[in-house]
Amino acid sequence: MRKIVILSLMLALSIAYAGCASPAVAEGLTEHTLRVDGEERFYLVYDPDGRAAERPLVLDMHGWGGTAYEQLGASGFTAIAEEEGIIVVYPQATGEELLWGLADDVSYIEAVLDAVSADYPVDESRIYATGFSAGGFMAHYLGGALSDRIAAVASVGGLIPDPDFAALGGAVTDAADLIELALPPEPIRPVPVMMIHGTNDEVVPYAGVEPTLAVWADWNGCGEPVMDFAEEAGPPVTRYEDCADDARMILIPFDDQDGHIIPREAGGLDAPEVIWAFFSTFVLT
């Protein structure tokens, strides 16, 4: 019965990737492997610009049961790379479940960053981490564990991996049976954070959003948040503007009957556009 439940949740997680078959290797897209802790690992690099000048890098991580190719097809960061000339890296989790191991995958991400920085003109002060669902959990974890390398983080349908979330429900509770949920190490500097999360999300319940923000607000030394009701539609945006070292935080909730998706609305909330607009204002010093 447990396996049936987990497979059902993995099917729900795959909704956001529907119709996004693995694309053929295109110009500027390259496949890479490297060995980490005795295991061969895979990742993709998308660099359609190809200029020699140093450029920002975005780590874009897939959800539970997804792949690097599926994230490339679903997240929308390929368009950002083409428009802005950034380098996008799509890491891939391992194992049957293709579920990020949090602390166990930090050395892999570090190795990927080292390898990409050796082969591509990466601006080391402008490396960012984002992800969907479990990939969002991993982005939050990297914000703490690699705060000396990651300038800012953003999640779509993801939370900080607080062990208290094991009882949250949805896929989070089931994932807690497979990996150890644990807060990342406290960052050595304030880290800007963006969260985009569906209010009707039943896979990664919205109830975990406020506790996630509370952890980061404490680490970033933020004052009280401000609610922004300026948007014509949808729930108010929450902004933390008064934070140490200008490490601003922002929560953008959205109403959608599916809840657990990457919003890509023409004329509305476009997650990659909003995330890049946020990332591009921060430089690691």
Short mmCIF file of C-alpha atoms in Angstrom, two decimals:
data_model
loop_
_atom_site.label_atom_id
_atom_site.label_comp_id
_atom_site.label_asym_id
_atom_site.label_seq_id
_atom_site.Cartn_x
_atom_site.Cartn_y
_atom_site.Cartn_z
CA MET A 1 0.00 0.00 0.00
CA ARG A 2 2.82 2.39 0.82
CA LYS A 3 4.34 1.99 -2.65
CA ILE A 4 0.96 2.69 -4.26
CA VAL A 5 0.61 5.92 -2.26
CA ILE A 6 4.10 7.07 -3.21
CA LEU A 7 3.54 6.26 -6.89
CA SER A 8 0.27 8.22 -6.81
CA LEU A 9 2.05 11.23 -5.36
CA MET A 10 4.79 10.96 -7.97
CA LEU A 11 2.05 10.99 -10.63
CA ALA A 12 0.65 14.18 -9.12
CA LEU A 13 4.11 15.71 -9.10
CA SER A 14 4.47 14.93 -12.80
CA ILE A 15 1.48 17.10 -13.77
CA ALA A 16 3.64 20.20 -14.14
CA TYR A 17 5.83 18.31 -16.62
CA ALA A 18 2.95 17.04 -18.77
CA GLY A 19 3.65 17.49 -22.45
CA CYS A 20 7.32 18.29 -21.82
CA ALA A 21 9.05 15.33 -23.42
CA SER A 22 12.82 15.25 -23.32
CA PRO A 23 13.95 17.56 -26.15
CA ALA A 24 16.71 16.68 -28.57
CA VAL A 25 20.09 18.13 -27.70
CA ALA A 26 19.90 21.60 -29.26
CA GLU A 27 22.49 24.21 -30.05
CA GLY A 28 23.94 25.49 -26.80
CA LEU A 29 22.66 22.47 -24.82
CA THR A 30 25.26 19.95 -23.68
CA GLU A 31 25.12 16.78 -21.59
CA HIS A 32 27.75 16.20 -18.92
CA THR A 33 28.73 13.49 -16.45
CA LEU A 34 31.11 13.48 -13.52
CA ARG A 35 31.92 11.14 -10.65
CA VAL A 36 31.02 12.21 -7.13
CA ASP A 37 31.59 9.94 -4.13
CA GLY A 38 32.18 7.01 -6.48
CA GLU A 39 28.92 7.51 -8.40
CA GLU A 40 28.50 8.79 -11.95
CA ARG A 41 26.21 11.82 -11.99
CA PHE A 42 24.52 13.63 -14.85
CA TYR A 43 23.64 17.27 -15.59
CA LEU A 44 22.78 19.56 -18.49
CA VAL A 45 24.19 22.97 -19.37
CA TYR A 46 22.28 25.38 -21.59
CA ASP A 47 24.38 28.24 -22.94
CA PRO A 48 22.80 29.51 -26.16
CA ASP A 49 24.81 32.74 -26.00
CA GLY A 50 28.29 31.22 -26.10
CA ARG A 51 30.09 34.51 -25.45
CA ALA A 52 33.46 34.51 -23.73
CA ALA A 53 32.41 37.25 -21.30
CA GLU A 54 31.61 36.20 -17.73
CA ARG A 55 27.89 35.67 -17.20
CA PRO A 56 25.44 34.70 -14.43
CA LEU A 57 24.61 31.04 -13.77
CA VAL A 58 21.27 29.65 -12.61
CA LEU A 59 20.92 26.18 -11.09
CA ASP A 60 17.42 24.92 -12.01
CA MET A 61 16.38 21.72 -10.21
CA HIS A 62 13.58 19.30 -11.03
CA GLY A 63 10.91 17.91 -8.73
CA TRP A 64 10.51 14.43 -7.27
CA GLY A 65 10.48 11.87 -10.07
CA GLY A 66 11.42 14.46 -12.69
CA THR A 67 14.59 14.73 -14.75
CA ALA A 68 16.97 17.44 -15.87
CA TYR A 69 15.45 17.30 -19.36
CA GLU A 70 11.92 17.63 -18.00
CA GLN A 71 12.88 20.66 -15.93
CA LEU A 72 14.51 22.19 -19.00
CA GLY A 73 11.25 21.74 -20.90
CA ALA A 74 8.93 22.95 -18.14
CA SER A 75 10.55 25.71 -16.11
CA GLY A 76 10.92 28.37 -18.80
CA PHE A 77 14.53 29.27 -18.05
CA THR A 78 15.63 28.39 -21.59
CA ALA A 79 13.88 31.55 -22.78
CA ILE A 80 15.60 33.59 -20.06
CA ALA A 81 18.96 32.18 -21.17
CA GLU A 82 18.25 33.17 -24.77
CA GLU A 83 17.04 36.67 -23.84
CA GLU A 84 19.54 37.53 -21.11
CA GLY A 85 22.61 35.53 -22.10
CA ILE A 86 22.78 33.61 -18.81
CA ILE A 87 24.03 30.05 -18.34
CA VAL A 88 21.46 27.58 -16.97
CA VAL A 89 22.52 24.31 -15.35
CA TYR A 90 20.02 21.47 -14.84
CA PRO A 91 21.32 18.98 -12.25
CA GLN A 92 19.67 15.58 -11.82
CA ALA A 93 18.90 13.58 -8.69
CA THR A 94 19.68 9.86 -8.47
CA GLY A 95 18.03 6.65 -7.36
CA GLU A 96 14.73 5.03 -8.30
CA GLU A 97 12.75 7.95 -6.94
CA LEU A 98 14.88 10.72 -8.51
CA LEU A 99 14.52 12.58 -5.21
CA TRP A 100 17.07 15.11 -3.99
CA GLY A 101 19.08 13.95 -1.00
CA LEU A 102 19.52 17.44 0.49
CA ALA A 103 22.74 17.21 2.54
CA ASP A 104 23.81 14.14 0.55
CA ASP A 105 23.65 16.09 -2.72
CA VAL A 106 25.58 19.20 -1.66
CA SER A 107 28.93 17.72 -2.72
CA TYR A 108 27.42 16.88 -6.13
CA ILE A 109 26.19 20.45 -6.63
CA GLU A 110 29.58 21.80 -5.57
CA ALA A 111 31.28 19.49 -8.08
CA VAL A 112 28.88 20.63 -10.81
CA LEU A 113 29.60 24.29 -10.06
CA ASP A 114 33.35 23.62 -10.09
CA ALA A 115 33.15 21.77 -13.41
CA VAL A 116 30.91 24.32 -15.12
CA SER A 117 33.02 27.22 -13.86
CA ALA A 118 36.10 25.53 -15.33
CA ASP A 119 34.47 25.05 -18.75
CA TYR A 120 32.27 28.15 -19.07
CA PRO A 121 32.75 31.89 -18.36
CA VAL A 122 30.77 31.97 -15.10
CA ASP A 123 30.49 35.15 -13.04
CA GLU A 124 31.18 33.62 -9.61
CA SER A 125 29.44 36.53 -7.88
CA ARG A 126 26.17 35.82 -9.70
CA ILE A 127 25.30 32.16 -9.10
CA TYR A 128 21.65 31.48 -8.18
CA ALA A 129 19.60 28.41 -7.21
CA THR A 130 15.97 27.70 -8.04
CA GLY A 131 13.79 24.63 -8.41
CA PHE A 132 10.30 23.21 -8.54
CA SER A 133 8.76 21.13 -5.75
CA ALA A 134 11.54 18.91 -4.31
CA GLY A 135 13.92 20.98 -6.42
CA GLY A 136 12.68 23.99 -4.49
CA PHE A 137 13.49 22.20 -1.23
CA MET A 138 16.99 21.62 -2.59
CA ALA A 139 17.32 25.29 -3.57
CA HIS A 140 16.45 26.34 -0.01
CA TYR A 141 18.97 23.82 1.35
CA LEU A 142 21.72 25.15 -0.90
CA GLY A 143 20.93 28.68 0.23
CA GLY A 144 22.15 27.69 3.66
CA ALA A 145 24.78 25.08 2.84
CA LEU A 146 26.43 27.04 0.01
CA SER A 147 25.74 30.62 1.06
CA ASP A 148 29.36 31.40 0.21
CA ARG A 149 28.60 30.63 -3.46
CA ILE A 150 24.86 31.14 -3.96
CA ALA A 151 23.83 34.80 -4.29
CA ALA A 152 20.05 34.22 -3.98
CA VAL A 153 17.48 31.40 -4.02
CA ALA A 154 13.94 30.93 -5.29
CA SER A 155 11.45 28.08 -5.03
CA VAL A 156 8.28 27.24 -6.94
CA GLY A 157 6.08 24.94 -4.89
CA GLY A 158 8.95 24.17 -2.50
CA LEU A 159 9.77 24.78 1.16
CA ILE A 160 12.77 24.75 3.44
CA PRO A 161 13.25 21.10 4.56
CA ASP A 162 12.17 21.57 8.17
CA PRO A 163 11.90 18.21 10.00
CA ASP A 164 8.59 19.41 11.45
CA PHE A 165 7.17 19.24 7.92
CA ALA A 166 7.20 15.43 8.08
CA ALA A 167 3.64 15.77 9.41
CA LEU A 168 2.61 18.39 6.86
CA GLY A 169 0.90 15.94 4.54
CA GLY A 170 0.98 15.47 0.79
CA ALA A 171 4.21 14.42 -0.86
CA VAL A 172 6.25 16.04 1.92
CA THR A 173 5.20 13.42 4.46
CA ASP A 174 5.96 10.60 2.03
CA ALA A 175 9.33 12.08 1.07
CA ALA A 176 10.22 12.19 4.76
CA ASP A 177 10.10 8.37 4.72
CA LEU A 178 12.78 8.30 2.01
CA ILE A 179 15.14 11.13 2.99
CA GLU A 180 15.96 12.92 6.20
CA LEU A 181 14.29 16.32 6.34
CA ALA A 182 16.71 18.68 8.04
CA LEU A 183 17.23 22.41 8.05
CA PRO A 184 20.31 23.47 6.12
CA PRO A 185 23.30 24.86 7.99
CA GLU A 186 22.66 28.47 8.96
CA PRO A 187 24.02 30.67 6.15
CA ILE A 188 27.20 32.64 6.80
CA ARG A 189 25.53 35.72 5.30
CA PRO A 190 21.97 36.92 4.69
CA VAL A 191 20.52 35.26 1.57
CA PRO A 192 17.76 36.85 -0.57
CA VAL A 193 14.81 34.48 -0.98
CA MET A 194 11.79 34.35 -3.30
CA MET A 195 8.92 31.89 -2.93
CA ILE A 196 6.19 31.28 -5.51
CA HIS A 197 3.54 28.91 -4.16
CA GLY A 198 -0.02 27.90 -5.03
CA THR A 199 -2.54 28.52 -2.26
CA ASN A 200 -4.37 25.33 -3.32
CA ASP A 201 -1.23 23.18 -3.39
CA GLU A 202 -2.04 19.79 -1.86
CA VAL A 203 1.22 18.12 -2.90
CA VAL A 204 3.47 20.54 -1.01
CA PRO A 205 0.88 22.16 1.29
CA TYR A 206 0.77 25.94 1.52
CA ALA A 207 0.77 25.61 5.33
CA GLY A 208 4.55 25.22 5.16
CA VAL A 209 5.13 28.61 3.52
CA GLU A 210 4.87 30.82 6.60
CA PRO A 211 7.21 28.64 8.73
CA THR A 212 9.72 28.65 5.84
CA LEU A 213 9.63 32.44 5.66
CA ALA A 214 10.00 32.64 9.44
CA VAL A 215 13.25 30.65 9.34
CA TRP A 216 14.73 32.81 6.61
CA ALA A 217 13.49 36.06 8.19
CA ASP A 218 15.31 35.11 11.39
CA TRP A 219 18.52 34.20 9.57
CA ASN A 220 18.34 37.35 7.43
CA GLY A 221 17.56 39.68 10.32
CA CYS A 222 14.37 40.92 8.67
CA GLY A 223 11.82 43.25 10.21
CA GLU A 224 8.06 42.88 9.87
CA PRO A 225 6.76 41.99 6.40
CA VAL A 226 4.60 44.28 4.29
CA MET A 227 1.53 43.03 2.42
CA ASP A 228 1.26 44.33 -1.13
CA PHE A 229 -2.35 44.57 -2.28
CA ALA A 230 -1.47 46.44 -5.46
CA GLU A 231 -2.01 43.44 -7.70
CA GLU A 232 -5.36 43.55 -9.49
CA ALA A 233 -5.95 39.83 -9.12
CA GLY A 234 -4.80 37.08 -6.82
CA PRO A 235 -3.76 37.05 -3.17
CA PRO A 236 -1.47 39.78 -1.78
CA VAL A 237 2.29 39.56 -2.17
CA THR A 238 4.33 39.49 1.06
CA ARG A 239 7.57 41.49 1.07
CA TYR A 240 10.38 41.56 3.62
CA GLU A 241 12.26 44.76 2.72
CA ASP A 242 13.96 45.54 6.04
CA CYS A 243 16.62 42.80 6.11
CA ALA A 244 20.34 42.75 6.86
CA ASP A 245 22.61 43.48 3.89
CA ASP A 246 19.51 44.20 1.79
CA ALA A 247 18.74 40.45 1.62
CA ARG A 248 15.14 41.04 0.62
CA MET A 249 12.53 38.29 0.69
CA ILE A 250 9.30 38.00 -1.24
CA LEU A 251 6.38 35.55 -1.30
CA ILE A 252 4.19 35.48 -4.41
CA PRO A 253 1.16 33.26 -3.80
CA PHE A 254 -1.17 32.33 -6.64
CA ASP A 255 -4.63 30.84 -6.91
CA ASP A 256 -4.93 27.89 -9.26
CA GLN A 257 -7.14 24.84 -9.01
CA ASP A 258 -4.18 22.52 -9.65
CA GLY A 259 -2.02 24.31 -7.06
CA HIS A 260 1.20 22.38 -7.64
CA ILE A 261 2.39 23.84 -10.94
CA ILE A 262 4.98 26.18 -12.42
CA PRO A 263 2.87 29.23 -13.33
CA ARG A 264 3.58 30.38 -16.90
CA GLU A 265 0.69 32.72 -17.70
CA ALA A 266 0.91 35.05 -20.68
CA GLY A 267 0.14 38.48 -19.31
CA GLY A 268 0.00 37.07 -15.79
CA LEU A 269 2.40 35.41 -13.36
CA ASP A 270 5.35 33.99 -15.30
CA ALA A 271 7.59 32.26 -12.75
CA PRO A 272 10.92 32.33 -14.64
CA GLU A 273 10.51 35.99 -15.62
CA VAL A 274 9.71 37.01 -12.04
CA ILE A 275 12.49 34.88 -10.57
CA TRP A 276 15.11 36.25 -12.94
CA ALA A 277 14.00 39.84 -12.28
CA PHE A 278 14.58 39.08 -8.58
CA PHE A 279 17.89 37.26 -9.02
CA SER A 280 19.37 39.89 -11.31
CA THR A 281 19.36 42.51 -8.55
CA PHE A 282 21.72 40.54 -6.28
CA VAL A 283 25.48 40.07 -6.47
CA LEU A 284 27.57 38.05 -4.01
CA THR A 285 30.15 40.28 -2.34
#
